[in-house]
mmCIF file with all atom_site columns, C-alpha atoms in Angstrom:
data_model
loop_
_atom_site.group_PDB
_atom_site.id
_atom_site.type_symbol
_atom_site.label_atom_id
_atom_site.label_alt_id
_atom_site.label_comp_id
_atom_site.label_asym_id
_atom_site.label_entity_id
_atom_site.label_seq_id
_atom_site.pdbx_PDB_ins_code
_atom_site.Cartn_x
_atom_site.Cartn_y
_atom_site.Cartn_z
_atom_site.occupancy
_atom_site.B_iso_or_equiv
_atom_site.pdbx_formal_charge
_atom_site.auth_seq_id
_atom_site.auth_comp_id
_atom_site.auth_asym_id
_atom_site.auth_atom_id
_atom_site.pdbx_PDB_model_num
ATOM 1   C CA . MET A 1 1   ? -22.213 10.216 -64.208  1.00 64.00 ? 1   MET A CA 1
ATOM 2   C CA . HIS A 1 2   ? -25.022 8.710  -66.283  1.00 72.00 ? 2   HIS A CA 1
ATOM 3   C CA . HIS A 1 3   ? -24.758 7.984  -70.017  1.00 72.00 ? 3   HIS A CA 1
ATOM 4   C CA . MET A 1 4   ? -26.495 11.142 -71.309  1.00 77.00 ? 4   MET A CA 1
ATOM 5   C CA . GLU A 1 5   ? -24.565 13.387 -68.924  1.00 83.00 ? 5   GLU A CA 1
ATOM 6   C CA . SER A 1 6   ? -21.305 11.881 -70.180  1.00 87.00 ? 6   SER A CA 1
ATOM 7   C CA . GLN A 1 7   ? -22.422 12.567 -73.777  1.00 91.00 ? 7   GLN A CA 1
ATOM 8   C CA . ARG A 1 8   ? -23.165 16.174 -72.870  1.00 93.00 ? 8   ARG A CA 1
ATOM 9   C CA . GLN A 1 9   ? -19.793 16.450 -71.131  1.00 93.00 ? 9   GLN A CA 1
ATOM 10  C CA . ALA A 1 10  ? -18.027 15.033 -74.199  1.00 93.00 ? 10  ALA A CA 1
ATOM 11  C CA . ILE A 1 11  ? -19.646 17.778 -76.304  1.00 94.00 ? 11  ILE A CA 1
ATOM 12  C CA . ARG A 1 12  ? -18.688 20.441 -73.725  1.00 94.00 ? 12  ARG A CA 1
ATOM 13  C CA . ASP A 1 13  ? -15.094 19.168 -73.762  1.00 92.00 ? 13  ASP A CA 1
ATOM 14  C CA . THR A 1 14  ? -14.764 19.019 -77.571  1.00 92.00 ? 14  THR A CA 1
ATOM 15  C CA . TRP A 1 15  ? -16.584 21.121 -80.169  1.00 92.00 ? 15  TRP A CA 1
ATOM 16  C CA . GLY A 1 16  ? -18.900 22.694 -77.587  1.00 92.00 ? 16  GLY A CA 1
ATOM 17  C CA . SER A 1 17  ? -15.931 24.173 -75.728  1.00 91.00 ? 17  SER A CA 1
ATOM 18  C CA . VAL A 1 18  ? -16.015 27.195 -78.045  1.00 90.00 ? 18  VAL A CA 1
ATOM 19  C CA . SER A 1 19  ? -19.114 28.349 -76.161  1.00 88.00 ? 19  SER A CA 1
ATOM 20  C CA . THR A 1 20  ? -16.929 28.975 -73.104  1.00 86.00 ? 20  THR A CA 1
ATOM 21  C CA . LEU A 1 21  ? -13.490 29.516 -74.688  1.00 87.00 ? 21  LEU A CA 1
ATOM 22  C CA . GLY A 1 22  ? -14.648 31.665 -77.618  1.00 87.00 ? 22  GLY A CA 1
ATOM 23  C CA . THR A 1 23  ? -11.925 30.108 -79.777  1.00 86.00 ? 23  THR A CA 1
ATOM 24  C CA . TRP A 1 24  ? -11.128 26.898 -81.646  1.00 86.00 ? 24  TRP A CA 1
ATOM 25  C CA . PRO A 1 25  ? -7.759  25.191 -81.044  1.00 82.00 ? 25  PRO A CA 1
ATOM 26  C CA . GLY A 1 26  ? -5.303  26.216 -83.769  1.00 81.00 ? 26  GLY A CA 1
ATOM 27  C CA . SER A 1 27  ? -7.567  29.016 -85.006  1.00 80.00 ? 27  SER A CA 1
ATOM 28  C CA . THR A 1 28  ? -7.341  32.761 -84.399  1.00 80.00 ? 28  THR A CA 1
ATOM 29  C CA . GLU A 1 29  ? -11.032 33.184 -85.265  1.00 79.00 ? 29  GLU A CA 1
ATOM 30  C CA . LYS A 1 30  ? -13.245 34.304 -82.364  1.00 81.00 ? 30  LYS A CA 1
ATOM 31  C CA . PHE A 1 31  ? -16.648 32.685 -81.947  1.00 79.00 ? 31  PHE A CA 1
ATOM 32  C CA . SER A 1 32  ? -19.736 33.833 -80.106  1.00 86.00 ? 32  SER A CA 1
ATOM 33  C CA . ILE A 1 33  ? -21.676 30.613 -79.699  1.00 88.00 ? 33  ILE A CA 1
ATOM 34  C CA . LYS A 1 34  ? -24.124 29.525 -77.000  1.00 91.00 ? 34  LYS A CA 1
ATOM 35  C CA . LEU A 1 35  ? -24.430 25.779 -76.421  1.00 93.00 ? 35  LEU A CA 1
ATOM 36  C CA . LEU A 1 36  ? -27.679 24.523 -74.898  1.00 94.00 ? 36  LEU A CA 1
ATOM 37  C CA . PHE A 1 37  ? -29.084 21.061 -74.225  1.00 94.00 ? 37  PHE A CA 1
ATOM 38  C CA . VAL A 1 38  ? -32.849 20.481 -74.205  1.00 94.00 ? 38  VAL A CA 1
ATOM 39  C CA . LEU A 1 39  ? -34.051 17.665 -71.962  1.00 92.00 ? 39  LEU A CA 1
ATOM 40  C CA . GLY A 1 40  ? -37.384 16.283 -70.898  1.00 92.00 ? 40  GLY A CA 1
ATOM 41  C CA . VAL A 1 41  ? -38.202 15.005 -67.411  1.00 93.00 ? 41  VAL A CA 1
ATOM 42  C CA . SER A 1 42  ? -37.189 11.454 -66.476  1.00 91.00 ? 42  SER A CA 1
ATOM 43  C CA . LYS A 1 43  ? -39.437 8.916  -64.766  1.00 91.00 ? 43  LYS A CA 1
ATOM 44  C CA . ASN A 1 44  ? -36.396 8.293  -62.506  1.00 90.00 ? 44  ASN A CA 1
ATOM 45  C CA . GLN A 1 45  ? -36.468 10.904 -59.715  1.00 92.00 ? 45  GLN A CA 1
ATOM 46  C CA . SER A 1 46  ? -32.820 10.459 -58.737  1.00 91.00 ? 46  SER A CA 1
ATOM 47  C CA . LEU A 1 47  ? -31.886 11.180 -62.359  1.00 91.00 ? 47  LEU A CA 1
ATOM 48  C CA . ASN A 1 48  ? -34.062 14.328 -62.270  1.00 91.00 ? 48  ASN A CA 1
ATOM 49  C CA . ILE A 1 49  ? -32.218 15.467 -59.138  1.00 93.00 ? 49  ILE A CA 1
ATOM 50  C CA . ALA A 1 50  ? -28.842 14.855 -60.829  1.00 93.00 ? 50  ALA A CA 1
ATOM 51  C CA . VAL A 1 51  ? -29.990 16.769 -63.939  1.00 93.00 ? 51  VAL A CA 1
ATOM 52  C CA . SER A 1 52  ? -31.221 19.686 -61.806  1.00 93.00 ? 52  SER A CA 1
ATOM 53  C CA . LYS A 1 53  ? -27.820 19.813 -60.092  1.00 94.00 ? 53  LYS A CA 1
ATOM 54  C CA . GLU A 1 54  ? -26.070 19.688 -63.490  1.00 94.00 ? 54  GLU A CA 1
ATOM 55  C CA . ALA A 1 55  ? -28.344 22.496 -64.738  1.00 94.00 ? 55  ALA A CA 1
ATOM 56  C CA . GLU A 1 56  ? -27.405 24.684 -61.753  1.00 94.00 ? 56  GLU A CA 1
ATOM 57  C CA . GLU A 1 57  ? -23.678 23.975 -62.128  1.00 94.00 ? 57  GLU A CA 1
ATOM 58  C CA . ARG A 1 58  ? -23.449 24.243 -65.919  1.00 93.00 ? 58  ARG A CA 1
ATOM 59  C CA . GLY A 1 59  ? -26.182 26.698 -66.859  1.00 93.00 ? 59  GLY A CA 1
ATOM 60  C CA . ASP A 1 60  ? -26.596 25.096 -70.287  1.00 95.00 ? 60  ASP A CA 1
ATOM 61  C CA . LEU A 1 61  ? -29.654 22.864 -69.780  1.00 95.00 ? 61  LEU A CA 1
ATOM 62  C CA . ILE A 1 62  ? -33.229 23.644 -70.756  1.00 94.00 ? 62  ILE A CA 1
ATOM 63  C CA . ILE A 1 63  ? -35.543 21.224 -68.958  1.00 93.00 ? 63  ILE A CA 1
ATOM 64  C CA . ALA A 1 64  ? -38.907 20.902 -70.701  1.00 91.00 ? 64  ALA A CA 1
ATOM 65  C CA . GLY A 1 65  ? -42.066 19.952 -68.822  1.00 89.00 ? 65  GLY A CA 1
ATOM 66  C CA . PHE A 1 66  ? -42.717 16.610 -70.508  1.00 90.00 ? 66  PHE A CA 1
ATOM 67  C CA . ASP A 1 67  ? -41.287 13.093 -70.437  1.00 89.00 ? 67  ASP A CA 1
ATOM 68  C CA . GLU A 1 68  ? -37.817 12.511 -71.850  1.00 89.00 ? 68  GLU A CA 1
ATOM 69  C CA . SER A 1 69  ? -38.511 10.024 -74.634  1.00 86.00 ? 69  SER A CA 1
ATOM 70  C CA . TYR A 1 70  ? -37.745 9.480  -78.286  1.00 82.00 ? 70  TYR A CA 1
ATOM 71  C CA . TYR A 1 71  ? -41.449 10.033 -79.050  1.00 82.00 ? 71  TYR A CA 1
ATOM 72  C CA . ASN A 1 72  ? -41.278 13.547 -77.590  1.00 87.00 ? 72  ASN A CA 1
ATOM 73  C CA . LEU A 1 73  ? -38.364 14.564 -79.833  1.00 88.00 ? 73  LEU A CA 1
ATOM 74  C CA . THR A 1 74  ? -40.530 16.912 -81.930  1.00 89.00 ? 74  THR A CA 1
ATOM 75  C CA . ARG A 1 75  ? -41.845 18.585 -78.776  1.00 91.00 ? 75  ARG A CA 1
ATOM 76  C CA . LYS A 1 76  ? -38.282 18.890 -77.471  1.00 91.00 ? 76  LYS A CA 1
ATOM 77  C CA . VAL A 1 77  ? -37.079 20.599 -80.670  1.00 91.00 ? 77  VAL A CA 1
ATOM 78  C CA . LEU A 1 78  ? -40.060 22.977 -80.644  1.00 93.00 ? 78  LEU A CA 1
ATOM 79  C CA . MET A 1 79  ? -39.426 23.744 -76.962  1.00 93.00 ? 79  MET A CA 1
ATOM 80  C CA . GLY A 1 80  ? -35.823 24.606 -77.824  1.00 92.00 ? 80  GLY A CA 1
ATOM 81  C CA . PHE A 1 81  ? -36.946 26.972 -80.579  1.00 91.00 ? 81  PHE A CA 1
ATOM 82  C CA . LYS A 1 82  ? -39.559 28.547 -78.270  1.00 93.00 ? 82  LYS A CA 1
ATOM 83  C CA . TRP A 1 83  ? -36.927 29.085 -75.553  1.00 93.00 ? 83  TRP A CA 1
ATOM 84  C CA . ILE A 1 84  ? -34.535 30.628 -78.077  1.00 93.00 ? 84  ILE A CA 1
ATOM 85  C CA . SER A 1 85  ? -37.225 32.972 -79.419  1.00 93.00 ? 85  SER A CA 1
ATOM 86  C CA . GLU A 1 86  ? -37.874 34.209 -75.858  1.00 95.00 ? 86  GLU A CA 1
ATOM 87  C CA . PHE A 1 87  ? -34.373 34.303 -74.356  1.00 94.00 ? 87  PHE A CA 1
ATOM 88  C CA . CYS A 1 88  ? -31.961 34.565 -77.308  1.00 92.00 ? 88  CYS A CA 1
ATOM 89  C CA . THR A 1 89  ? -33.620 37.310 -79.319  1.00 92.00 ? 89  THR A CA 1
ATOM 90  C CA . THR A 1 90  ? -30.337 38.533 -80.813  1.00 91.00 ? 90  THR A CA 1
ATOM 91  C CA . ALA A 1 91  ? -29.250 35.101 -82.119  1.00 89.00 ? 91  ALA A CA 1
ATOM 92  C CA . LYS A 1 92  ? -28.275 35.298 -85.769  1.00 83.00 ? 92  LYS A CA 1
ATOM 93  C CA . TYR A 1 93  ? -28.508 31.547 -86.412  1.00 83.00 ? 93  TYR A CA 1
ATOM 94  C CA . VAL A 1 94  ? -29.979 28.578 -84.577  1.00 86.00 ? 94  VAL A CA 1
ATOM 95  C CA . MET A 1 95  ? -28.947 24.995 -85.162  1.00 85.00 ? 95  MET A CA 1
ATOM 96  C CA . LYS A 1 96  ? -30.324 21.772 -83.687  1.00 87.00 ? 96  LYS A CA 1
ATOM 97  C CA . VAL A 1 97  ? -27.754 18.983 -83.400  1.00 89.00 ? 97  VAL A CA 1
ATOM 98  C CA . ASP A 1 98  ? -28.143 15.446 -82.046  1.00 86.00 ? 98  ASP A CA 1
ATOM 99  C CA . GLU A 1 99  ? -25.910 14.409 -79.154  1.00 86.00 ? 99  GLU A CA 1
ATOM 100 C CA . ASP A 1 100 ? -24.038 11.908 -81.341  1.00 86.00 ? 100 ASP A CA 1
ATOM 101 C CA . THR A 1 101 ? -22.897 14.607 -83.786  1.00 87.00 ? 101 THR A CA 1
ATOM 102 C CA . TYR A 1 102 ? -19.441 16.193 -83.951  1.00 90.00 ? 102 TYR A CA 1
ATOM 103 C CA . LEU A 1 103 ? -19.525 19.732 -85.301  1.00 89.00 ? 103 LEU A CA 1
ATOM 104 C CA . ASN A 1 104 ? -16.448 21.365 -86.834  1.00 87.00 ? 104 ASN A CA 1
ATOM 105 C CA . ILE A 1 105 ? -17.133 24.932 -85.682  1.00 87.00 ? 105 ILE A CA 1
ATOM 106 C CA . PRO A 1 106 ? -14.761 26.785 -88.084  1.00 85.00 ? 106 PRO A CA 1
ATOM 107 C CA . LYS A 1 107 ? -16.189 24.917 -91.116  1.00 84.00 ? 107 LYS A CA 1
ATOM 108 C CA . PHE A 1 108 ? -19.710 25.512 -89.839  1.00 83.00 ? 108 PHE A CA 1
ATOM 109 C CA . VAL A 1 109 ? -19.118 29.264 -89.355  1.00 82.00 ? 109 VAL A CA 1
ATOM 110 C CA . THR A 1 110 ? -17.512 29.520 -92.817  1.00 82.00 ? 110 THR A CA 1
ATOM 111 C CA . LEU A 1 111 ? -20.564 27.792 -94.304  1.00 81.00 ? 111 LEU A CA 1
ATOM 112 C CA . MET A 1 112 ? -22.949 30.088 -92.414  1.00 80.00 ? 112 MET A CA 1
ATOM 113 C CA . ASN A 1 113 ? -21.060 33.184 -93.594  1.00 80.00 ? 113 ASN A CA 1
ATOM 114 C CA . SER A 1 114 ? -20.868 31.992 -97.212  1.00 82.00 ? 114 SER A CA 1
ATOM 115 C CA . ARG A 1 115 ? -24.487 32.663 -98.150  1.00 78.00 ? 115 ARG A CA 1
ATOM 116 C CA . LYS A 1 116 ? -27.799 34.109 -97.078  1.00 77.00 ? 116 LYS A CA 1
ATOM 117 C CA . TRP A 1 117 ? -29.548 31.705 -94.711  1.00 74.00 ? 117 TRP A CA 1
ATOM 118 C CA . ASP A 1 118 ? -32.894 33.420 -94.074  1.00 73.00 ? 118 ASP A CA 1
ATOM 119 C CA . ASN A 1 119 ? -35.682 30.850 -93.747  1.00 74.00 ? 119 ASN A CA 1
ATOM 120 C CA . LEU A 1 120 ? -33.592 27.883 -94.891  1.00 76.00 ? 120 LEU A CA 1
ATOM 121 C CA . ILE A 1 121 ? -33.328 24.393 -93.467  1.00 77.00 ? 121 ILE A CA 1
ATOM 122 C CA . TYR A 1 122 ? -30.060 22.592 -94.160  1.00 76.00 ? 122 TYR A CA 1
ATOM 123 C CA . GLY A 1 123 ? -29.507 18.826 -94.064  1.00 81.00 ? 123 GLY A CA 1
ATOM 124 C CA . PRO A 1 124 ? -29.699 15.614 -96.097  1.00 86.00 ? 124 PRO A CA 1
ATOM 125 C CA . TYR A 1 125 ? -32.605 15.839 -98.564  1.00 91.00 ? 125 TYR A CA 1
ATOM 126 C CA . PHE A 1 126 ? -34.813 12.829 -99.240  1.00 92.00 ? 126 PHE A CA 1
ATOM 127 C CA . VAL A 1 127 ? -37.136 12.913 -102.251 1.00 93.00 ? 127 VAL A CA 1
ATOM 128 C CA . THR A 1 128 ? -39.023 9.923  -100.875 1.00 88.00 ? 128 THR A CA 1
ATOM 129 C CA . SER A 1 129 ? -38.573 7.319  -98.175  1.00 92.00 ? 129 SER A CA 1
ATOM 130 C CA . PRO A 1 130 ? -40.823 4.537  -96.879  1.00 93.00 ? 130 PRO A CA 1
ATOM 131 C CA . VAL A 1 131 ? -42.694 4.888  -93.596  1.00 94.00 ? 131 VAL A CA 1
ATOM 132 C CA . ASP A 1 132 ? -41.492 2.383  -90.994  1.00 93.00 ? 132 ASP A CA 1
ATOM 133 C CA . ARG A 1 133 ? -44.406 0.407  -89.565  1.00 94.00 ? 133 ARG A CA 1
ATOM 134 C CA . GLY A 1 134 ? -42.287 -1.463 -86.990  1.00 91.00 ? 134 GLY A CA 1
ATOM 135 C CA . GLY A 1 135 ? -39.290 -0.929 -84.729  1.00 89.00 ? 135 GLY A CA 1
ATOM 136 C CA . LYS A 1 136 ? -37.970 2.180  -82.984  1.00 83.00 ? 136 LYS A CA 1
ATOM 137 C CA . TYR A 1 137 ? -38.929 4.592  -85.793  1.00 84.00 ? 137 TYR A CA 1
ATOM 138 C CA . MET A 1 138 ? -42.354 3.043  -86.308  1.00 89.00 ? 138 MET A CA 1
ATOM 139 C CA . VAL A 1 139 ? -45.205 5.340  -87.317  1.00 91.00 ? 139 VAL A CA 1
ATOM 140 C CA . PRO A 1 140 ? -48.691 3.784  -87.032  1.00 92.00 ? 140 PRO A CA 1
ATOM 141 C CA . LYS A 1 141 ? -51.102 4.031  -89.991  1.00 94.00 ? 141 LYS A CA 1
ATOM 142 C CA . GLU A 1 142 ? -53.482 6.022  -87.771  1.00 94.00 ? 142 GLU A CA 1
ATOM 143 C CA . ALA A 1 143 ? -50.826 8.733  -87.377  1.00 92.00 ? 143 ALA A CA 1
ATOM 144 C CA . TYR A 1 144 ? -49.706 8.736  -91.024  1.00 94.00 ? 144 TYR A CA 1
ATOM 145 C CA . PRO A 1 145 ? -51.679 6.518  -93.462  1.00 95.00 ? 145 PRO A CA 1
ATOM 146 C CA . ILE A 1 146 ? -49.495 7.093  -96.562  1.00 95.00 ? 146 ILE A CA 1
ATOM 147 C CA . VAL A 1 147 ? -46.765 4.480  -97.267  1.00 95.00 ? 147 VAL A CA 1
ATOM 148 C CA . VAL A 1 148 ? -44.022 7.014  -98.162  1.00 95.00 ? 148 VAL A CA 1
ATOM 149 C CA . TYR A 1 149 ? -43.020 10.392 -96.744  1.00 94.00 ? 149 TYR A CA 1
ATOM 150 C CA . PRO A 1 150 ? -43.089 13.468 -98.998  1.00 93.00 ? 150 PRO A CA 1
ATOM 151 C CA . PRO A 1 151 ? -39.754 15.135 -99.901  1.00 93.00 ? 151 PRO A CA 1
ATOM 152 C CA . HIS A 1 152 ? -38.065 16.237 -96.670  1.00 91.00 ? 152 HIS A CA 1
ATOM 153 C CA . VAL A 1 153 ? -34.833 17.205 -94.936  1.00 88.00 ? 153 VAL A CA 1
ATOM 154 C CA . LYS A 1 154 ? -33.757 14.776 -92.241  1.00 78.00 ? 154 LYS A CA 1
#
Protein backbone atom coordinates (compact mmCIF):
# COMPACT_ATOMS: atom_id res chain seq x y z
CA MET A 1 0.00 0.00 0.00
CA HIS A 2 1.52 3.33 -1.03
CA HIS A 3 1.37 6.49 1.10
CA MET A 4 -1.62 8.16 -0.61
CA GLU A 5 -3.62 4.93 -0.66
CA SER A 6 -3.03 4.54 3.08
CA GLN A 7 -4.25 8.13 3.60
CA ARG A 8 -7.39 7.37 1.61
CA GLN A 9 -7.90 4.17 3.59
CA ALA A 10 -7.51 6.07 6.87
CA ILE A 11 -10.30 8.43 5.75
CA ARG A 12 -12.48 5.47 4.67
CA ASP A 13 -11.92 3.84 8.08
CA THR A 14 -12.65 6.97 10.14
CA TRP A 15 -14.89 9.91 9.24
CA GLY A 16 -15.43 8.69 5.68
CA SER A 17 -16.99 5.47 6.95
CA VAL A 18 -20.37 7.21 7.15
CA SER A 19 -20.51 7.02 3.35
CA THR A 20 -20.86 3.24 3.64
CA LEU A 21 -22.35 2.84 7.14
CA GLY A 22 -24.82 5.74 6.94
CA THR A 23 -24.28 6.39 10.65
CA TRP A 24 -21.74 7.92 13.03
CA PRO A 25 -20.59 5.89 16.06
CA GLY A 26 -22.60 6.92 19.13
CA SER A 27 -25.14 8.84 17.04
CA THR A 28 -28.65 7.85 15.96
CA GLU A 29 -28.57 10.39 13.12
CA LYS A 30 -28.62 8.88 9.61
CA PHE A 31 -26.36 10.36 6.96
CA SER A 32 -26.50 10.20 3.19
CA ILE A 33 -22.97 11.12 2.21
CA LYS A 34 -20.91 10.12 -0.82
CA LEU A 35 -17.13 10.13 -0.36
CA LEU A 36 -15.01 10.56 -3.49
CA PHE A 37 -11.29 11.01 -4.08
CA VAL A 38 -10.04 12.92 -7.13
CA LEU A 39 -6.64 11.85 -8.44
CA GLY A 40 -4.48 12.72 -11.39
CA VAL A 41 -2.36 10.25 -13.35
CA SER A 42 1.06 9.28 -11.99
CA LYS A 43 4.27 9.17 -14.01
CA ASN A 44 4.80 5.77 -12.31
CA GLN A 45 2.90 3.14 -14.34
CA SER A 46 2.87 0.53 -11.58
CA LEU A 47 1.23 3.12 -9.31
CA ASN A 48 -1.37 3.82 -12.02
CA ILE A 49 -2.14 0.09 -12.20
CA ALA A 50 -2.53 -0.07 -8.40
CA VAL A 51 -4.81 3.00 -8.45
CA SER A 52 -6.94 1.49 -11.24
CA LYS A 53 -7.31 -1.69 -9.17
CA GLU A 54 -8.24 0.38 -6.09
CA ALA A 55 -10.78 2.32 -8.19
CA GLU A 56 -12.42 -0.93 -9.34
CA GLU A 57 -12.50 -2.39 -5.82
CA ARG A 58 -13.60 0.74 -3.95
CA GLY A 59 -15.66 2.67 -6.48
CA ASP A 60 -14.78 5.98 -4.84
CA LEU A 61 -11.97 7.28 -7.08
CA ILE A 62 -12.27 9.83 -9.87
CA ILE A 63 -9.15 9.66 -12.02
CA ALA A 64 -8.59 12.87 -13.99
CA GLY A 65 -6.70 12.91 -17.28
CA PHE A 66 -3.74 15.01 -16.18
CA ASP A 67 -0.61 14.57 -14.08
CA GLU A 68 -0.98 14.12 -10.33
CA SER A 69 0.94 17.11 -8.98
CA TYR A 70 0.55 19.93 -6.51
CA TYR A 71 0.53 22.38 -9.45
CA ASN A 72 -2.56 20.70 -10.90
CA LEU A 73 -4.55 21.08 -7.67
CA THR A 74 -6.85 23.74 -9.16
CA ARG A 75 -7.55 21.51 -12.16
CA LYS A 76 -8.21 18.59 -9.82
CA VAL A 77 -10.75 20.58 -7.78
CA LEU A 78 -12.49 21.81 -10.94
CA MET A 79 -12.56 18.25 -12.30
CA GLY A 80 -14.22 17.12 -9.07
CA PHE A 81 -16.88 19.82 -9.38
CA LYS A 82 -17.42 18.98 -13.08
CA TRP A 83 -17.84 15.28 -12.23
CA ILE A 84 -20.30 16.11 -9.45
CA SER A 85 -22.34 18.38 -11.73
CA GLU A 86 -22.65 15.52 -14.24
CA PHE A 87 -23.06 12.47 -11.99
CA CYS A 88 -24.38 13.79 -8.65
CA THR A 89 -27.14 16.09 -9.86
CA THR A 90 -29.23 15.63 -6.71
CA ALA A 91 -26.41 16.54 -4.29
CA LYS A 92 -27.56 19.19 -1.83
CA TYR A 93 -24.05 20.22 -0.75
CA VAL A 94 -20.54 19.65 -2.06
CA MET A 95 -17.41 19.99 0.03
CA LYS A 96 -13.75 19.71 -0.97
CA VAL A 97 -11.49 18.46 1.81
CA ASP A 98 -7.73 17.83 1.79
CA GLU A 99 -6.53 14.32 2.63
CA ASP A 100 -4.93 15.52 5.88
CA THR A 101 -8.25 16.80 7.26
CA TYR A 102 -10.44 15.07 9.85
CA LEU A 103 -14.11 15.94 9.47
CA ASN A 104 -16.57 15.57 12.35
CA ILE A 105 -19.62 14.57 10.31
CA PRO A 106 -22.34 15.29 12.93
CA LYS A 107 -20.93 18.79 13.61
CA PHE A 108 -20.59 19.38 9.88
CA VAL A 109 -24.20 18.31 9.17
CA THR A 110 -25.47 20.47 12.06
CA LEU A 111 -23.57 23.44 10.61
CA MET A 112 -24.94 22.77 7.11
CA ASN A 113 -28.51 22.55 8.44
CA SER A 114 -28.17 25.69 10.58
CA ARG A 115 -28.35 28.24 7.76
CA LYS A 116 -28.90 28.82 4.08
CA TRP A 117 -25.77 27.88 2.14
CA ASP A 118 -26.67 28.82 -1.44
CA ASN A 119 -23.63 30.18 -3.28
CA LEU A 120 -21.41 30.41 -0.20
CA ILE A 121 -17.80 29.39 0.29
CA TYR A 122 -16.82 28.54 3.85
CA GLY A 123 -13.28 28.54 5.27
CA PRO A 124 -10.59 30.70 6.88
CA TYR A 125 -10.81 34.25 5.49
CA PHE A 126 -7.66 36.22 4.72
CA VAL A 127 -7.95 39.96 4.11
CA THR A 128 -4.45 40.00 2.66
CA SER A 129 -1.45 37.70 2.49
CA PRO A 130 1.90 37.97 0.72
CA VAL A 131 2.60 36.04 -2.47
CA ASP A 132 5.34 33.44 -1.99
CA ARG A 133 8.08 33.84 -4.60
CA GLY A 134 10.03 30.75 -3.49
CA GLY A 135 9.45 27.26 -2.13
CA LYS A 136 6.60 24.80 -2.63
CA TYR A 137 3.86 27.47 -2.78
CA MET A 138 5.86 29.76 -5.04
CA VAL A 139 3.96 31.83 -7.60
CA PRO A 140 6.15 33.46 -10.28
CA LYS A 141 5.73 37.19 -11.03
CA GLU A 142 4.72 36.27 -14.60
CA ALA A 143 1.72 34.34 -13.24
CA TYR A 144 0.74 36.93 -10.61
CA PRO A 145 2.71 40.23 -10.58
CA ILE A 146 1.10 41.76 -7.46
CA VAL A 147 2.96 41.27 -4.13
CA VAL A 148 -0.17 40.43 -2.06
CA TYR A 149 -3.29 38.38 -2.75
CA PRO A 150 -6.71 40.06 -2.58
CA PRO A 151 -9.11 39.02 0.23
CA HIS A 152 -9.79 35.29 -0.11
CA VAL A 153 -10.94 32.10 1.57
CA LYS A 154 -8.23 29.47 1.89
